[in-house]
Amino acid sequence: MELSGDLKCLSPPELRLLFRRNVSGIIKTTGLAEGYMQANVVILPNHLADDFEAFCQSNPASLPLLYRSQSGETSCPPLARHADIRTDMSQYCVYEKGQLVKTVSSLQSYTDQARNASDQQDVHHGHQWSDMVCFYLGCSFGFEGRLKTAGVPIRNVEQGRNVSMYRTAVPCIPAGVFSCPVVVSMRPVPAEKLDAAVEVSHLSPLAHGAPIHIGEPAVLGIQDLCRPDYGDRLELQPGDVPVFWACGVTAIQAIRSTKPLLAFSHSPGSMFLTDIPNSSTSIISPPSDSRNTPYIKPNPELIPLCILVSHKPLLYSLASQRAVSRIRDLERIIGEDPGQRGIQVLCTQDELLRSSLALSHSSSVAITTGFPAHYMHRYLHHKEAMEFIQCPPDETDGSPGAIAMATMLLSLGKQVTMVTDRRALEMNQAIIDEAVKTGVLKTAIPLVTFEDCGPDAALHFLCHHGDPSKPRYDHLVAIERSGRAEDGNYYNMRGVNIKHLVDPIDDLFIAAKDIPGIITTGIGDGGNELGMGKLKETVKNLMPNGSLIACDVPADYAITAGVSNWGGYAVACGLYLLHTCPSHQRYLKKGIGQEAPPPQEQLRDWIANLPSVDKEESFLSTLVRFGIRSGKTGHLAMEVDGLTFHPTHSDIITRLLEVTQGSTSQNP
């Protein structure tokens, strides 16, 4: 029902007094006491209290602990003056052995029964009020007023309903006897207001903080948005995106899972109204009791931005403004064009950012590279060996960037597979083995080929048993990989057809477009590389031979670089920046666990797996020993695309690392 203006204007103490007298007729508190924090309440036997506090501390996004009472305490001085938790909420839930047995408007009778029971065992399993401990937990209702001020519509208030709440498939971190799945609240937010909603809630850490997921509900294990487990169904308006916050009803789920003999809670949506302004980031005048959780005021520089990552499924991600700014710096560096090939016309802002975010969310990545630029060269005189050696047609651009990405992805715990042409399988396996031996690559990675053996070959390659609901990979990356042109052929920059040297790996990118959950990235420096079909019209109109050579196969993200290897280095650096970004890591982990910088040992491992001048020089020398030459000149030398490693490539790597490792001492 729509709240009257008179009720909306009442202060928290005035509303608590109405609840105490049981005369308000109000059940849900959304839209009330605007400007003040509201609290979830759980009341447990004191023998469970320490375990539950540890559970809160392990899951602070879901259970931001505002205050823990003493046993039998009915007041909460840090949160509200002259309050009585037994009477000052509109509705309570009563649980016996984890089962909801009834809802009541007061818990006064339970203290009266305990008093009347005298020395006899009382009717509620021996628990008296003096045995009970109250926990007050932050609630997202507390930032609804600030959302409204920021211009974000509050659909549940507009529709006169409670928020929708859902059990997820995301497990909380267990503590003591407590374990349960995370419960989330959902508010529909217009896409253009997502940044505002994220900023407001990020600055309200005591009210669950920023969202833990934005987009497709199934990512959280929610199968039907129309059937909430708690609260009311909300109608999404055109242009709305479902936004999910960690929810204090997780505590109720914990009661149901743990099954204490007797417990109480607020009724979902019927919160305890505190006297604390919702702008607070710490409890006013906290008692000396160290059991109350300390909170650190959020750093405004770490306010997350909301970035669209995928339409299939719909997925947004979060990263701090500082991390986003640095990744954009990386993108500007790799967009330089010392070879004067005119590639700036292909550069599109934030392709690197979105691809890096998608890769950060991934678990299994397939990377492909290989551009047979030297189709006519079969043998070359090797001056040092004084003999002719057989030369592969491949160039020195592509493999270094692929290995740099693979190394960082492995360091972050992702599965990585390399996909290559059949003609190059043996050589690339030997190169991978050498990269592991020299320490350039962290560990050996699977190397596979793809053959077109039927209409469903790509589907069976990408998905277990050819089932689109069970993708084997969630991200495909092509870097300096020959891309199929509009006429079905493959062309180098000079317009020569090299189709006979290229396997149809393009088919994997084409098939991935119709498989939800697989995102694709193409990295190139000319427009004829796999994935650059996203920029096909620009390539046709503005690049030399563009109407002939332009790749026709698009990727979701097309990263343009002066040299494709640089794009691979930048992706590795972008992943490092995201994994040292607290805002992104919290979102990636769905709010589970304490927010803390990565352990020093882990941080050192990530740094060691960034590209470096020494590693990239070592790997390039390995390629030269295998007879792989510069793409533009055909030189068997320490150069890529006609640019010598020193000073051009070494300078780019150094500058990328300067941007990236500026975050080591101060997380982005």
XYZ file of C-alpha atoms in Angstrom:
668
model
C 0.000 0.000 0.000
C 1.134 3.597 -0.640
C 2.472 5.231 2.517
C 0.794 8.423 3.634
C 2.805 11.634 3.693
C 2.339 11.913 7.470
C 4.016 8.549 8.094
C 6.865 9.352 5.719
C 7.628 12.486 7.724
C 7.892 10.743 11.087
C 11.273 10.294 12.744
C 12.644 6.871 13.767
C 11.774 7.378 17.476
C 8.222 8.403 16.557
C 7.783 5.372 14.319
C 9.214 3.013 16.957
C 6.702 4.396 19.426
C 3.856 3.638 17.010
C 5.148 0.076 16.593
C 5.402 -0.313 20.381
C 1.780 0.757 20.766
C 0.779 -1.461 17.832
C -1.353 1.291 16.322
C 0.432 2.125 13.068
C -0.991 -0.507 10.746
C 2.434 -0.550 9.065
C 4.146 -3.837 8.303
C 6.918 -3.000 5.810
C 9.385 -0.200 6.514
C 10.651 0.491 3.001
C 10.181 4.193 2.300
C 10.016 5.097 6.016
C 12.500 7.089 8.124
C 14.180 8.387 5.000
C 17.709 9.492 5.769
C 18.251 6.946 8.541
C 19.726 3.462 8.642
C 17.494 0.453 9.098
C 18.610 -2.855 10.567
C 17.970 -6.555 10.169
C 17.632 -8.240 13.554
C 18.462 -11.792 14.607
C 18.014 -13.021 18.178
C 19.792 -16.249 19.104
C 20.596 -18.331 22.219
C 23.843 -17.103 23.746
C 25.662 -20.409 23.155
C 25.438 -19.667 19.399
C 26.381 -15.992 19.645
C 30.141 -16.278 19.150
C 29.722 -18.533 16.132
C 27.211 -16.146 14.600
C 29.474 -13.148 15.157
C 32.282 -15.024 13.411
C 29.822 -15.817 10.597
C 29.069 -12.090 10.245
C 32.747 -11.195 10.202
C 33.397 -13.799 7.492
C 30.526 -12.483 5.345
C 30.467 -8.706 5.911
C 28.654 -7.828 2.675
C 25.623 -9.922 3.642
C 25.873 -9.414 7.397
C 27.351 -5.991 8.243
C 27.306 -6.137 12.034
C 26.123 -2.880 13.616
C 25.756 -4.066 17.198
C 25.812 -7.233 19.289
C 23.909 -7.022 22.542
C 24.765 -8.520 25.874
C 22.730 -11.577 26.852
C 19.216 -10.471 27.764
C 19.817 -6.857 26.721
C 16.730 -5.265 25.185
C 18.240 -1.889 24.289
C 20.884 -0.916 21.732
C 22.370 2.425 22.875
C 24.748 2.926 19.909
C 21.865 2.619 17.444
C 18.784 4.117 19.096
C 17.868 5.857 22.346
C 15.158 4.424 24.576
C 14.529 1.496 22.238
C 13.192 -1.916 23.233
C 13.873 -4.643 20.700
C 10.972 -6.718 22.013
C 8.349 -4.184 20.937
C 9.848 -1.632 18.546
C 9.510 -3.421 15.213
C 6.320 -3.886 13.221
C 6.601 -7.664 12.843
C 8.790 -10.498 14.144
C 9.342 -14.089 13.052
C 9.516 -16.917 15.585
C 11.539 -20.038 14.707
C 11.608 -23.386 16.457
C 14.217 -25.889 15.274
C 14.764 -23.728 12.208
C 11.113 -23.701 11.173
C 9.057 -20.520 11.013
C 6.174 -21.204 13.409
C 4.509 -17.780 13.486
C 4.845 -14.039 13.042
C 4.013 -11.710 15.923
C 3.880 -7.962 16.524
C 5.738 -8.163 19.854
C 8.148 -10.446 21.701
C 7.035 -9.151 25.095
C 5.124 -12.356 25.821
C 8.329 -14.381 25.617
C 9.959 -12.424 28.418
C 6.722 -12.555 30.443
C 6.479 -16.345 29.984
C 10.081 -16.775 31.028
C 9.445 -14.703 34.145
C 6.288 -16.670 35.003
C 7.996 -19.988 34.437
C 10.062 -19.381 37.568
C 12.183 -22.459 38.311
C 10.318 -24.676 35.884
C 11.531 -25.310 32.370
C 9.680 -22.713 30.301
C 7.545 -23.690 27.372
C 10.138 -22.610 24.837
C 12.701 -25.342 25.245
C 14.378 -23.945 28.325
C 15.513 -20.668 26.687
C 14.696 -17.552 28.704
C 15.095 -14.029 27.366
C 18.121 -13.611 29.597
C 19.779 -16.329 27.470
C 19.197 -14.483 24.179
C 21.634 -12.256 22.269
C 20.455 -9.704 19.683
C 22.373 -8.965 16.502
C 21.644 -5.804 14.525
C 22.754 -5.930 10.885
C 22.788 -3.211 8.234
C 19.973 -3.089 5.667
C 19.794 -1.757 2.121
C 16.589 0.159 2.951
C 18.978 2.622 4.575
C 20.313 3.908 1.244
C 16.992 4.100 -0.595
C 16.602 7.777 0.284
C 20.033 8.543 -1.149
C 19.185 6.566 -4.285
C 16.098 8.739 -4.694
C 18.170 11.905 -4.230
C 20.577 10.650 -6.913
C 17.663 10.280 -9.340
C 17.418 6.496 -9.139
C 13.766 5.353 -9.106
C 12.886 3.072 -6.194
C 10.615 0.597 -7.962
C 9.533 -1.219 -4.789
C 8.369 2.069 -3.236
C 6.734 3.155 -6.512
C 4.870 -0.153 -6.686
C 3.975 -0.153 -2.969
C 5.753 -3.478 -2.457
C 8.567 -5.013 -0.479
C 11.844 -5.659 -2.315
C 12.307 -9.030 -3.971
C 14.711 -11.369 -2.157
C 16.188 -14.623 -3.443
C 18.248 -17.530 -2.203
C 21.280 -17.913 -4.447
C 23.626 -20.754 -5.297
C 26.506 -18.737 -3.801
C 27.621 -20.257 -0.479
C 28.570 -18.057 2.449
C 31.883 -18.722 4.150
C 30.927 -21.023 7.054
C 31.808 -20.224 10.653
C 31.179 -22.555 13.578
C 27.757 -24.146 13.192
C 26.576 -21.555 10.655
C 26.534 -22.092 6.901
C 23.987 -21.209 4.241
C 23.656 -19.688 0.779
C 23.773 -15.940 0.285
C 20.398 -14.214 0.050
C 20.193 -11.156 -2.210
C 17.729 -8.318 -2.607
C 16.891 -7.146 -6.117
C 15.967 -3.673 -7.289
C 15.297 -2.859 -10.948
C 17.455 0.104 -12.017
C 17.393 1.913 -15.377
C 20.609 1.183 -17.283
C 21.538 4.862 -17.423
C 21.295 5.098 -13.599
C 23.520 2.123 -12.776
C 26.601 4.211 -12.003
C 24.587 6.365 -9.602
C 23.120 3.315 -7.850
C 26.558 1.738 -7.528
C 28.161 4.911 -6.152
C 25.434 5.567 -3.578
C 25.470 2.020 -2.246
C 29.288 1.736 -2.350
C 29.385 4.724 0.008
C 26.991 2.895 2.364
C 29.117 -0.040 3.560
C 26.941 -0.549 6.648
C 23.955 -1.083 4.342
C 25.600 -3.917 2.342
C 27.691 -1.631 0.126
C 27.835 -1.889 -3.656
C 25.894 -4.547 -5.609
C 27.397 -8.027 -5.822
C 25.842 -8.770 -9.221
C 24.201 -6.806 -12.016
C 22.484 -8.594 -14.879
C 21.356 -12.149 -15.604
C 19.819 -13.743 -12.468
C 20.911 -17.263 -13.472
C 24.529 -16.270 -12.830
C 23.563 -16.337 -9.131
C 21.535 -19.528 -9.522
C 18.209 -17.665 -9.546
C 16.041 -19.453 -12.084
C 12.871 -17.344 -12.014
C 12.922 -13.646 -11.167
C 9.122 -13.722 -10.904
C 9.231 -16.051 -7.867
C 11.151 -14.424 -5.010
C 11.868 -16.536 -1.922
C 11.139 -13.566 0.325
C 9.363 -10.266 -0.228
C 7.296 -9.337 -3.263
C 7.624 -9.650 -7.007
C 8.689 -6.376 -8.651
C 7.875 -5.341 -12.192
C 10.839 -4.320 -14.342
C 10.118 -1.326 -16.526
C 11.515 -1.032 -20.098
C 15.225 -0.315 -19.875
C 15.546 -1.633 -16.313
C 18.386 -3.939 -15.315
C 18.095 -6.294 -12.297
C 20.608 -5.209 -9.634
C 21.391 -7.530 -6.733
C 22.699 -6.542 -3.325
C 23.803 -8.860 -0.542
C 20.923 -9.040 1.932
C 20.616 -9.417 5.700
C 17.913 -12.042 5.197
C 20.952 -14.282 4.791
C 20.798 -14.371 8.604
C 17.298 -15.847 8.457
C 18.564 -18.460 6.013
C 21.317 -19.227 8.527
C 18.689 -19.808 11.235
C 16.823 -22.177 8.960
C 20.005 -24.079 8.135
C 21.327 -24.282 11.706
C 17.968 -25.130 13.349
C 18.379 -23.661 16.862
C 15.664 -24.710 19.301
C 14.389 -21.141 19.494
C 15.288 -17.988 17.556
C 13.689 -14.727 16.484
C 14.210 -12.319 13.624
C 12.636 -9.326 11.973
C 10.054 -10.254 9.352
C 11.655 -9.668 5.931
C 10.940 -6.074 4.980
C 9.966 -5.091 8.541
C 13.166 -3.581 9.842
C 14.388 -1.972 13.059
C 14.586 1.802 12.525
C 17.764 3.301 13.976
C 18.645 6.893 14.847
C 21.833 6.677 12.754
C 21.945 8.906 9.650
C 22.408 6.835 6.520
C 25.489 8.874 5.640
C 27.359 7.270 8.534
C 30.161 4.841 7.837
C 30.759 3.943 11.483
C 28.524 3.503 14.494
C 28.038 6.597 16.621
C 29.554 6.319 20.107
C 30.207 2.572 19.967
C 30.655 0.838 23.299
C 34.103 -0.268 24.376
C 33.104 -3.853 23.652
C 35.533 -4.883 20.878
C 33.048 -7.389 19.516
C 31.340 -4.660 17.493
C 32.724 -4.656 13.982
C 34.916 -1.658 13.002
C 34.345 -0.044 9.620
C 36.778 2.018 7.586
C 35.399 5.036 5.770
C 35.328 4.311 2.025
C 37.919 6.052 -0.132
C 36.054 8.120 -2.748
C 38.836 7.334 -5.257
C 37.784 3.699 -5.096
C 34.170 4.359 -6.092
C 33.353 1.706 -8.715
C 32.199 2.350 -12.233
C 29.658 0.000 -13.796
C 30.689 -1.397 -17.184
C 28.644 -3.555 -19.545
C 30.595 -6.739 -20.280
C 28.196 -9.069 -22.056
C 24.710 -9.262 -23.538
C 24.668 -13.085 -23.534
C 24.126 -13.489 -20.684
C 23.584 -9.906 -19.563
C 26.525 -9.068 -17.324
C 27.867 -5.835 -15.933
C 31.043 -5.609 -13.912
C 32.508 -3.136 -11.436
C 35.985 -1.643 -11.220
C 37.272 1.402 -9.376
C 37.675 4.692 -11.167
C 41.420 4.438 -10.574
C 41.692 0.963 -12.135
C 39.578 2.021 -15.112
C 41.729 5.111 -15.636
C 44.919 3.042 -15.664
C 43.539 0.502 -18.122
C 42.593 3.402 -20.391
C 46.195 4.615 -20.079
C 47.339 1.155 -21.217
C 44.992 1.381 -24.197
C 46.430 4.759 -25.207
C 49.985 3.415 -25.068
C 49.311 0.385 -27.252
C 47.422 2.574 -29.727
C 50.608 4.377 -30.711
C 51.698 3.784 -34.295
C 55.487 3.991 -34.692
C 55.227 1.886 -37.862
C 52.937 4.563 -39.351
C 50.341 2.068 -40.539
C 47.407 4.398 -39.811
C 45.857 2.104 -37.191
C 44.500 4.956 -35.027
C 41.349 4.981 -37.159
C 40.600 1.479 -35.831
C 41.102 2.285 -32.142
C 37.891 2.200 -30.113
C 37.929 3.301 -26.480
C 37.362 0.721 -23.732
C 37.634 -2.397 -25.868
C 40.658 -3.311 -23.730
C 38.740 -2.521 -20.530
C 35.702 -4.615 -21.441
C 37.758 -7.533 -22.697
C 39.913 -7.508 -19.557
C 36.812 -7.454 -17.359
C 35.279 -10.343 -19.293
C 38.508 -12.333 -18.981
C 38.605 -11.587 -15.263
C 35.155 -13.169 -14.941
C 36.156 -16.167 -17.054
C 37.319 -19.558 -15.871
C 38.439 -21.277 -19.110
C 40.063 -19.388 -21.986
C 41.115 -20.563 -25.455
C 43.774 -18.454 -27.196
C 44.688 -18.700 -30.871
C 47.384 -16.991 -32.902
C 49.258 -17.540 -36.143
C 49.605 -15.388 -39.249
C 51.592 -17.036 -42.075
C 52.976 -13.800 -43.489
C 55.930 -15.467 -45.254
C 54.149 -17.890 -47.530
C 56.937 -17.850 -50.171
C 59.921 -18.303 -47.875
C 60.768 -21.945 -47.325
C 64.500 -21.739 -46.612
C 66.742 -19.015 -45.315
C 70.525 -18.790 -44.995
C 71.392 -18.686 -41.306
C 74.616 -16.658 -41.046
C 75.776 -18.026 -37.689
C 75.154 -21.676 -38.551
C 76.473 -21.163 -42.119
C 73.687 -23.290 -43.477
C 70.228 -23.101 -44.952
C 67.403 -23.780 -42.464
C 63.761 -24.443 -43.149
C 61.671 -21.408 -42.173
C 58.065 -21.524 -41.042
C 55.756 -18.987 -42.689
C 54.759 -17.449 -39.332
C 55.851 -14.065 -38.026
C 57.169 -12.829 -34.665
C 53.965 -10.923 -33.895
C 51.221 -12.843 -32.065
C 52.937 -15.614 -30.134
C 54.635 -13.322 -27.577
C 51.353 -11.560 -26.804
C 49.490 -14.888 -26.599
C 52.036 -16.313 -24.162
C 51.939 -13.111 -22.057
C 48.152 -13.409 -21.692
C 48.325 -17.132 -20.991
C 50.950 -16.622 -18.283
C 48.865 -14.050 -16.407
C 45.634 -16.031 -16.803
C 47.330 -19.132 -15.375
C 48.670 -17.079 -12.478
C 45.103 -15.975 -11.723
C 43.868 -19.565 -11.627
C 42.221 -19.719 -15.053
C 42.356 -22.714 -17.378
C 44.104 -21.890 -20.659
C 44.179 -23.790 -23.947
C 46.092 -22.793 -27.089
C 44.528 -23.474 -30.504
C 46.820 -23.668 -33.517
C 46.997 -24.791 -37.157
C 47.805 -28.437 -37.864
C 50.834 -27.399 -39.931
C 52.286 -25.529 -36.920
C 51.389 -27.984 -34.153
C 54.813 -29.546 -33.698
C 56.651 -26.229 -33.866
C 54.321 -24.479 -31.422
C 54.555 -27.362 -28.981
C 58.337 -27.045 -29.059
C 58.056 -23.270 -28.530
C 55.753 -23.745 -25.534
C 58.142 -26.291 -24.031
C 61.026 -23.868 -24.493
C 59.004 -21.036 -22.913
C 58.387 -23.188 -19.839
C 62.050 -24.205 -19.715
C 63.239 -20.588 -19.808
C 60.646 -19.413 -17.270
C 58.705 -17.218 -19.702
C 55.596 -19.402 -19.322
C 54.499 -20.484 -15.866
C 53.583 -24.030 -16.837
C 52.832 -26.100 -19.931
C 49.409 -25.534 -21.443
C 47.353 -27.791 -23.718
C 47.865 -27.197 -27.433
C 45.065 -28.359 -29.738
C 43.929 -28.037 -33.337
C 40.498 -27.566 -34.869
C 39.383 -29.293 -38.053
C 36.204 -28.697 -39.997
C 34.784 -32.226 -39.976
C 31.113 -31.410 -40.287
C 28.445 -28.766 -39.685
C 28.544 -29.210 -35.902
C 32.323 -29.433 -35.557
C 32.665 -25.993 -33.973
C 29.805 -26.635 -31.551
C 31.347 -29.906 -30.382
C 34.747 -28.256 -30.036
C 33.360 -25.420 -27.913
C 30.833 -27.352 -25.800
C 30.835 -30.617 -23.894
C 28.917 -33.191 -25.961
C 27.886 -30.406 -28.332
C 25.493 -29.038 -25.691
C 25.293 -25.208 -25.898
C 24.341 -25.088 -22.216
C 27.695 -26.658 -21.297
C 30.433 -24.550 -22.897
C 33.982 -25.851 -22.535
C 35.363 -22.305 -22.736
C 33.869 -19.012 -21.646
C 36.239 -16.760 -23.585
C 38.001 -17.074 -26.957
C 40.919 -14.767 -27.750
C 42.526 -14.363 -31.170
C 45.722 -12.323 -31.363
C 47.387 -11.642 -34.721
C 45.425 -14.522 -36.195
C 44.616 -14.602 -39.914
C 40.984 -13.623 -40.325
C 38.576 -14.802 -43.001
C 37.610 -12.102 -45.499
C 34.193 -11.528 -47.012
C 34.998 -13.775 -50.008
C 36.032 -16.676 -47.760
C 39.753 -16.263 -48.340
C 42.523 -15.098 -46.004
C 44.772 -12.213 -47.048
C 47.957 -10.659 -45.782
C 48.348 -6.870 -45.852
C 49.695 -7.035 -49.422
C 46.477 -8.699 -50.551
C 47.983 -12.156 -51.155
C 45.664 -15.109 -50.461
C 47.171 -17.439 -47.809
C 44.121 -19.650 -47.297
C 46.099 -22.843 -47.911
C 48.100 -22.216 -44.727
C 45.158 -21.437 -42.424
C 42.797 -23.788 -40.587
C 39.150 -22.615 -40.167
C 39.461 -21.472 -36.555
C 37.195 -18.570 -37.549
C 34.315 -21.060 -37.358
C 34.764 -21.163 -33.579
C 34.181 -17.415 -33.296
C 31.170 -17.620 -35.595
C 29.643 -20.478 -33.558
C 30.366 -18.699 -30.257
C 27.982 -15.890 -31.218
C 25.070 -18.284 -30.690
C 26.334 -19.878 -27.462
C 25.381 -17.959 -24.313
C 28.308 -17.601 -21.972
C 31.139 -17.485 -24.519
C 32.702 -14.053 -25.090
C 35.216 -13.383 -27.867
C 38.126 -10.961 -28.240
C 40.175 -10.182 -31.328
C 43.515 -8.350 -31.155
C 44.999 -6.946 -34.344
C 47.021 -4.174 -35.934
C 45.737 -4.009 -39.499
C 42.122 -5.120 -39.737
C 42.712 -8.467 -41.456
C 42.995 -10.381 -38.189
C 40.380 -12.700 -36.714
C 37.858 -10.732 -34.648
C 38.525 -7.415 -36.351
C 35.360 -7.975 -38.378
C 33.744 -5.791 -35.706
C 35.514 -2.901 -37.468
C 34.991 -4.218 -41.008
C 33.468 -1.096 -42.537
C 36.182 1.144 -41.106
C 38.886 -1.222 -42.388
C 37.295 -1.312 -45.846
C 37.065 2.453 -46.070
C 40.289 3.600 -44.436
C 42.962 0.869 -44.489
C 45.178 0.010 -47.509
C 43.597 -2.845 -49.511
C 40.822 -2.735 -46.925
C 38.001 -3.712 -49.281
C 39.851 -6.965 -50.037
C 41.655 -7.906 -46.825
C 39.146 -6.826 -44.144
C 38.230 -9.665 -41.805
C 34.549 -10.528 -41.998
C 34.374 -12.367 -38.650
C 33.684 -10.118 -35.663
C 34.569 -10.573 -32.009
C 32.670 -9.079 -29.120
C 35.733 -6.923 -28.446
C 38.280 -5.765 -31.012
C 41.495 -4.412 -29.468
C 43.633 -2.424 -31.880
C 47.348 -1.952 -31.198
C 50.350 -0.560 -33.063
C 51.703 -4.120 -32.853
C 49.387 -6.961 -31.863
C 51.808 -8.239 -29.221
C 51.295 -4.991 -27.348
C 47.592 -5.770 -27.095
C 48.437 -9.086 -25.417
C 50.811 -7.360 -22.996
C 48.109 -4.785 -22.169
C 45.516 -7.500 -21.484
C 47.934 -9.151 -19.032
C 48.520 -5.805 -17.327
C 44.786 -5.037 -17.283
C 44.078 -8.352 -15.558
C 46.689 -7.523 -12.927
C 45.085 -4.121 -12.313
C 41.646 -5.708 -11.905
C 42.883 -8.370 -9.535
C 44.505 -5.744 -7.316
C 41.331 -3.601 -7.387
C 39.271 -4.124 -4.188
C 36.023 -2.996 -5.823
C 36.386 -5.487 -8.661
C 37.537 -8.325 -6.435
C 34.593 -7.858 -4.081
C 32.234 -7.988 -7.069
C 34.019 -10.971 -8.595
C 33.670 -12.886 -5.319
C 29.975 -11.927 -4.972
C 30.767 -10.097 -1.736
C 31.974 -13.270 -0.029
C 34.793 -13.018 2.505
C 36.641 -10.158 4.098
C 37.787 -7.295 1.904
C 41.578 -7.348 2.103
C 44.547 -6.792 -0.214
C 45.910 -9.947 -1.850
C 48.518 -11.756 0.250
C 52.062 -10.620 -0.463
C 53.054 -14.044 -1.780
C 50.180 -13.989 -4.265
C 50.955 -10.409 -5.267
C 54.601 -11.312 -5.905
C 53.479 -14.209 -8.109
C 51.228 -11.937 -10.168
C 54.020 -9.398 -10.588
C 56.432 -12.147 -11.632
C 53.960 -13.228 -14.320
C 53.540 -9.801 -15.877
C 55.327 -9.305 -19.184
C 58.807 -7.829 -18.742
C 61.551 -6.606 -21.027
C 63.791 -9.532 -20.067
C 61.111 -12.203 -20.590
C 59.877 -10.789 -23.879
C 63.415 -10.424 -25.217
C 64.130 -14.026 -24.222
C 60.970 -15.295 -25.908
C 61.630 -13.327 -29.089
C 65.112 -14.842 -29.275
C 63.489 -18.288 -28.980
C 61.246 -17.523 -31.953
C 64.251 -16.376 -33.978
C 66.061 -19.629 -33.183
C 63.039 -21.464 -34.606
C 63.378 -19.486 -37.830
C 60.386 -17.211 -37.235
C 60.846 -13.792 -38.836
C 59.596 -10.246 -38.642
C 56.289 -9.842 -40.457
C 56.990 -6.659 -42.372
C 60.620 -7.165 -43.427
C 61.140 -10.914 -43.301
C 64.287 -10.378 -41.246
C 65.420 -13.228 -39.021
C 66.300 -10.776 -36.291
C 65.193 -9.320 -32.967
C 62.345 -7.334 -34.444
C 58.562 -7.461 -34.811
C 56.751 -5.850 -37.742
C 59.964 -4.185 -38.819
C 60.506 -2.521 -35.434
C 63.565 -3.600 -33.471
C 63.045 -4.932 -29.964
C 65.317 -2.207 -28.591
C 64.298 0.529 -28.301
C 60.726 0.304 -29.663
C 59.192 -2.801 -28.086
C 61.224 -2.606 -24.876
C 60.061 1.001 -24.401
C 56.380 0.049 -24.828
C 56.728 -2.793 -22.302
C 58.473 -0.485 -19.822
C 55.728 2.124 -20.082
C 52.971 -0.472 -19.697
C 54.641 -1.735 -16.529
C 55.029 1.792 -15.157
C 51.264 2.313 -15.436
C 50.516 -1.150 -14.043
C 52.931 -1.393 -11.149
C 52.047 2.032 -9.913
C 49.213 0.085 -8.232
C 51.472 -2.216 -6.219
C 51.947 0.104 -3.278
C 48.412 1.522 -3.439
C 45.679 -0.732 -4.750
C 43.528 0.720 -7.525
